[in-house]
XYZ file of N, CA and C in Angstrom:
405
model
N 0.986 -1.546 -0.038
C 0.242 -0.005 -0.074
C 1.206 1.512 0.349
N 2.012 1.634 1.201
C 2.900 2.598 0.557
C 3.125 2.825 -0.529
N 3.952 1.409 -1.200
C 4.858 1.593 -2.512
C 3.313 2.321 -3.439
N 2.020 2.257 -3.621
C 1.185 2.486 -4.516
C 1.468 4.232 -3.898
N 0.623 4.874 -2.810
C 0.974 5.430 -1.942
C 2.210 6.621 -2.787
N 2.848 5.890 -2.493
C 4.656 6.089 -3.352
C 4.402 7.323 -4.963
N 3.671 5.763 -5.180
C 3.727 6.171 -6.962
C 2.476 7.155 -6.858
N 1.602 6.828 -6.369
C 0.535 8.337 -6.237
C 0.950 9.588 -6.790
N 1.693 9.802 -4.978
C 2.484 10.978 -4.843
C 3.683 11.449 -6.637
N 4.319 10.540 -6.792
C 5.415 10.952 -7.766
C 4.268 11.231 -8.945
N 3.137 10.617 -9.771
C 2.219 10.646 -10.662
C 1.507 12.111 -10.782
N 0.997 12.578 -9.445
C 0.591 13.871 -8.843
C 1.059 14.789 -8.372
N 2.824 14.901 -9.182
C 3.175 16.079 -8.290
C 3.357 17.170 -9.363
N 3.615 17.883 -8.977
C 2.725 19.303 -9.807
C 4.058 19.167 -11.024
N 5.099 19.355 -11.170
C 6.072 19.038 -12.234
C 5.816 17.610 -12.901
N 5.063 16.743 -12.450
C 5.007 15.495 -13.172
C 3.394 15.625 -14.012
N 2.654 16.449 -13.176
C 1.315 16.910 -14.266
C 1.727 17.764 -15.275
N 2.541 18.832 -15.122
C 2.786 19.985 -16.164
C 3.456 18.939 -17.124
N 4.538 18.037 -16.761
C 5.142 17.184 -17.918
C 4.176 16.505 -18.436
N 3.045 15.712 -17.842
C 2.454 15.081 -18.719
C 1.177 15.645 -19.609
N 1.107 17.165 -18.879
C 0.168 18.157 -20.132
C 0.949 18.361 -21.232
N 1.906 18.574 -21.021
C 2.953 19.347 -22.073
C 3.635 18.156 -23.228
N 3.075 16.746 -22.388
C 3.659 15.778 -23.533
C 2.389 15.218 -24.053
N 1.320 15.709 -23.456
C 0.101 15.503 -24.368
C -0.109 16.466 -25.591
N 0.567 17.455 -25.067
C 0.385 18.473 -26.497
C 1.751 18.094 -26.871
N 2.464 17.616 -26.869
C 3.593 17.829 -28.058
C 3.322 16.718 -28.387
N 2.532 15.892 -28.014
C 2.008 14.418 -28.712
C 0.839 14.937 -29.736
N -0.109 15.889 -29.286
C -0.760 16.310 -30.710
C -0.155 16.987 -31.623
N 1.502 17.995 -30.810
C 1.787 18.482 -32.171
C 2.347 17.535 -33.043
N 3.029 16.146 -32.439
C 3.518 15.575 -33.575
C 2.789 14.413 -34.058
N 1.497 14.134 -33.453
C 0.334 13.314 -34.201
C -0.233 14.213 -35.361
N -0.973 15.110 -35.533
C -1.029 16.158 -36.151
C -0.624 16.494 -37.433
N 0.891 17.109 -36.981
C 1.507 17.366 -37.917
C 2.137 15.990 -38.628
N 1.970 14.985 -38.504
C 2.710 13.543 -39.245
C 0.843 13.405 -40.080
N -0.263 13.405 -39.373
C -1.626 13.104 -40.049
C -1.463 14.262 -41.173
N -1.191 15.600 -41.331
C -1.275 16.543 -42.224
C -0.061 16.241 -43.173
N 0.853 15.697 -42.895
C 1.963 15.577 -43.783
C 1.908 14.387 -44.410
N 1.349 13.359 -43.592
C 1.013 11.898 -44.355
C -0.145 11.931 -44.909
N -0.855 12.016 -44.411
C -2.314 12.055 -45.268
C -3.210 12.947 -45.816
N -2.621 13.932 -45.726
C -3.272 14.846 -46.390
C -2.342 15.427 -47.480
N -1.018 15.605 -47.199
C -0.101 16.189 -48.824
C 0.528 15.260 -49.098
N 0.335 13.741 -48.108
C 0.702 12.721 -49.411
C 2.431 12.419 -49.012
N 2.861 12.893 -47.336
C 4.329 12.878 -47.764
C 4.674 11.289 -47.686
N 6.025 10.921 -47.847
C 6.563 9.684 -47.834
C 6.833 9.643 -45.792
N 6.419 8.419 -45.245
C 6.298 7.796 -44.322
C 7.320 8.445 -43.271
N 8.721 8.161 -43.421
C 9.838 8.773 -42.503
C 10.449 10.319 -42.920
N 10.177 10.812 -44.015
C 9.894 12.195 -44.123
C 8.514 12.984 -43.336
N 7.533 12.556 -43.267
C 6.715 12.857 -42.384
C 6.645 12.968 -41.538
N 7.242 11.573 -41.034
C 7.771 11.140 -39.465
C 8.776 11.969 -38.599
N 9.781 12.848 -39.790
C 10.841 13.188 -38.932
C 10.421 14.759 -38.955
N 9.439 15.503 -39.956
C 9.104 16.686 -39.766
C 8.208 17.030 -38.681
N 7.712 16.126 -38.478
C 6.382 16.020 -37.574
C 7.199 15.901 -36.202
N 8.473 15.453 -35.844
C 9.435 15.240 -34.750
C 10.115 16.489 -34.636
N 10.286 17.195 -35.397
C 11.124 18.763 -35.039
C 10.558 19.381 -34.717
N 8.965 19.675 -35.033
C 8.145 20.359 -34.856
C 7.744 20.461 -33.336
N 7.697 18.901 -33.154
C 7.411 18.611 -31.320
C 8.445 18.437 -30.624
N 10.150 18.299 -30.828
C 10.846 18.758 -30.501
C 10.671 20.113 -30.256
N 10.551 20.975 -31.370
C 10.873 22.469 -30.278
C 10.086 23.120 -29.724
N 8.661 22.668 -29.389
C 7.767 22.967 -28.647
C 7.977 21.902 -27.568
N 8.191 20.972 -27.016
C 8.708 20.423 -26.384
C 9.791 20.717 -25.413
N 10.948 21.792 -25.925
C 11.682 22.140 -25.371
C 11.228 23.549 -24.475
N 10.479 24.146 -25.607
C 9.959 25.600 -24.953
C 8.871 25.060 -23.582
N 8.238 24.003 -23.727
C 7.345 24.093 -22.927
C 7.851 23.434 -21.460
N 8.965 22.095 -21.753
C 9.815 22.111 -21.043
C 10.843 22.807 -20.217
N 11.186 23.392 -20.822
C 12.067 24.202 -20.129
C 11.681 25.750 -19.263
N 10.867 26.062 -19.680
C 9.831 27.464 -19.513
C 8.812 26.917 -17.946
N 7.869 26.072 -18.666
C 6.673 25.538 -17.545
C 6.931 24.172 -16.677
N 8.010 22.924 -16.855
C 7.793 21.974 -16.704
C 9.177 22.306 -15.479
N 10.012 22.323 -16.445
C 11.382 22.419 -15.104
C 12.047 23.605 -14.938
N 11.424 24.488 -15.432
C 11.914 25.971 -14.881
C 13.530 25.954 -14.864
N 14.061 25.617 -16.168
C 15.182 26.085 -15.712
C 15.480 27.412 -16.766
N 16.619 27.952 -16.264
C 17.154 29.185 -16.495
C 17.972 29.198 -17.620
N 18.947 28.465 -17.582
C 19.950 28.684 -18.562
C 19.503 27.874 -20.160
N 19.999 28.571 -20.909
C 19.379 27.569 -22.487
C 20.141 27.137 -23.936
N 21.413 27.322 -23.632
C 22.146 27.029 -24.642
C 22.804 25.930 -24.305
N 23.442 25.415 -23.207
C 23.655 24.258 -23.125
C 22.349 23.196 -22.532
N 21.488 23.461 -22.059
C 20.448 22.956 -21.917
C 19.741 22.127 -23.592
N 19.468 23.249 -24.674
C 19.285 22.979 -25.893
C 20.385 22.137 -26.780
N 21.436 21.878 -26.098
C 22.267 21.207 -27.053
C 21.723 19.466 -26.843
N 21.853 19.301 -25.265
C 21.913 18.483 -24.825
C 20.045 17.957 -24.732
N 19.330 18.223 -25.036
C 17.972 18.311 -25.305
C 17.701 17.608 -26.414
N 18.305 18.240 -27.653
C 18.211 17.946 -28.677
C 19.068 16.793 -28.835
N 20.002 16.252 -28.362
C 20.848 15.309 -28.991
C 19.885 14.056 -27.999
N 19.205 14.485 -26.689
C 18.297 13.376 -25.967
C 17.229 13.219 -27.151
N 17.128 14.090 -27.399
C 15.533 13.957 -28.713
C 16.047 13.616 -29.864
N 17.349 13.599 -30.591
C 18.066 12.848 -31.438
C 17.812 11.116 -31.557
N 18.341 11.185 -30.108
C 18.384 9.518 -29.981
C 16.926 8.835 -29.553
N 15.769 9.754 -29.251
C 14.459 9.454 -29.112
C 13.910 9.398 -31.015
N 14.264 10.025 -31.994
C 13.843 10.173 -32.462
C 14.451 9.116 -33.694
N 15.364 8.304 -33.178
C 16.171 7.248 -34.002
C 15.134 5.792 -33.689
N 14.798 5.993 -32.256
C 14.145 4.871 -31.813
C 12.958 5.298 -32.239
N 12.139 5.845 -32.523
C 10.627 6.370 -32.943
C 10.998 5.915 -34.416
N 12.075 6.054 -35.549
C 12.164 6.050 -36.913
C 12.067 4.601 -36.530
N 13.124 3.926 -36.011
C 13.334 2.890 -36.108
C 11.712 2.028 -35.818
N 11.582 2.096 -34.817
C 10.283 1.273 -34.631
C 8.923 1.533 -35.689
N 9.054 3.264 -36.222
C 7.656 3.433 -37.053
C 8.258 1.715 -38.459
N 9.370 1.990 -38.677
C 9.995 1.333 -39.799
C 9.535 -0.123 -39.696
N 9.866 -0.538 -38.060
C 9.636 -1.734 -37.942
C 8.465 -2.087 -38.169
N 7.384 -1.208 -37.078
C 6.254 -1.804 -37.112
C 5.245 -1.691 -38.378
N 5.065 -0.602 -39.263
C 4.770 -0.242 -40.088
C 5.462 -0.866 -41.837
N 6.731 -1.134 -41.881
C 7.427 -1.513 -43.145
C 7.261 -2.992 -43.382
N 7.826 -3.353 -41.709
C 8.163 -5.251 -41.626
C 7.285 -5.710 -41.137
N 6.171 -4.995 -40.338
C 5.101 -6.296 -39.750
C 3.958 -5.711 -40.243
N 3.869 -4.371 -40.798
C 2.794 -4.339 -41.791
C 1.600 -3.697 -40.645
N 2.217 -3.108 -39.482
C 0.744 -2.295 -38.794
C 0.503 -1.258 -39.183
N -0.996 -0.510 -38.826
C -1.632 0.649 -39.345
C -0.812 1.608 -38.727
N 0.137 2.368 -39.592
C 0.483 3.886 -39.793
C 0.034 4.374 -38.133
N -1.148 4.486 -38.210
C -1.638 5.336 -36.775
C -1.352 4.383 -35.541
N -1.572 3.172 -35.473
C -1.259 2.491 -34.206
C 0.292 2.509 -33.879
N 0.811 2.584 -34.969
C 2.664 2.311 -34.894
C 2.701 3.386 -34.077
N 2.382 4.703 -34.845
C 2.423 5.866 -34.414
C 2.637 6.205 -32.609
N 1.467 6.232 -32.267
C 0.509 6.051 -31.338
C 1.432 5.283 -30.158
N 1.809 3.874 -30.771
C 2.710 2.929 -29.463
C 3.881 3.772 -29.449
N 4.466 4.149 -30.383
C 6.122 4.834 -30.723
C 5.696 5.798 -29.724
N 5.194 6.756 -29.882
C 4.591 8.047 -29.009
C 4.784 7.849 -27.471
N 3.977 6.454 -27.095
C 4.160 6.558 -25.749
C 5.775 6.185 -25.312
N 6.171 4.734 -25.941
C 7.472 4.586 -25.746
C 8.609 5.803 -25.728
N 8.808 7.039 -26.550
C 9.058 8.159 -26.517
C 8.871 8.896 -25.404
N 8.159 9.288 -25.153
C 7.626 9.983 -24.281
C 8.317 9.568 -22.929
N 8.023 8.307 -22.717
C 8.987 7.692 -21.490
C 10.241 7.668 -21.333
N 10.920 8.022 -22.643
C 12.560 7.847 -22.907
C 12.915 9.652 -22.688
N 12.182 10.073 -23.067
C 12.052 11.853 -23.062
C 12.341 12.461 -21.695
N 11.465 11.644 -20.897
C 11.345 12.295 -19.400
C 12.452 11.769 -18.811
N 13.083 10.281 -19.006
C 14.004 9.923 -18.232
C 15.549 11.062 -18.160
N 15.232 11.447 -19.701
C 16.728 11.904 -20.689
C 16.631 14.159 -19.603
N 15.344 14.264 -19.400
C 14.809 15.186 -19.129
C 15.034 15.700 -17.627
N 14.331 14.594 -17.009
C 14.649 14.367 -15.344
C 16.190 14.330 -14.855
N 16.720 13.688 -15.324
C 17.851 12.650 -14.965
C 19.396 13.709 -15.464
N 19.150 14.087 -16.731
C 20.419 14.571 -17.341
C 20.286 15.847 -17.920
N 19.253 16.449 -18.349
C 19.075 17.505 -19.070
C 18.597 19.145 -18.206
N 17.315 18.675 -17.531
C 16.881 20.061 -16.608
C 17.470 19.459 -15.079
N 18.290 18.601 -15.104
C 18.952 18.159 -13.405
C 18.931 19.307 -12.698
N 18.313 19.829 -11.412
C 18.525 20.829 -10.709
C 20.128 20.726 -10.034
N 20.511 21.478 -9.780
C 22.039 21.093 -9.155
C 21.731 21.173 -7.496
N 22.455 20.165 -7.080
C 22.132 19.697 -6.059
C 22.555 20.498 -4.841
């Protein structure tokens, strides 16, 4: 029971609630951009996925820096943020390729699953490395 309370406190802490809120909005930017590029403009899968990633990373950096982790510095954080997001882009792209091109999953089902995986990775990198508060 104590473990459940600890998990609940973690998930309902202001920082986590803001991360979840902006994560949802970042995911919306990613998915809506992907849908516009892929379904409406008929762009190639990986090109649409990459541009959707760029737009969502720009949105995520600004919201994470200003609202979630309240970081004061900019340049160093941006470099490490983009580096971590490039890693998550590689995971996202490899996952999309594997799920859609190899396993023939639906584009949208694959996109949602990969977004969940990417959100978890991005939180870990942001919390533990990028926006880590000095001790």
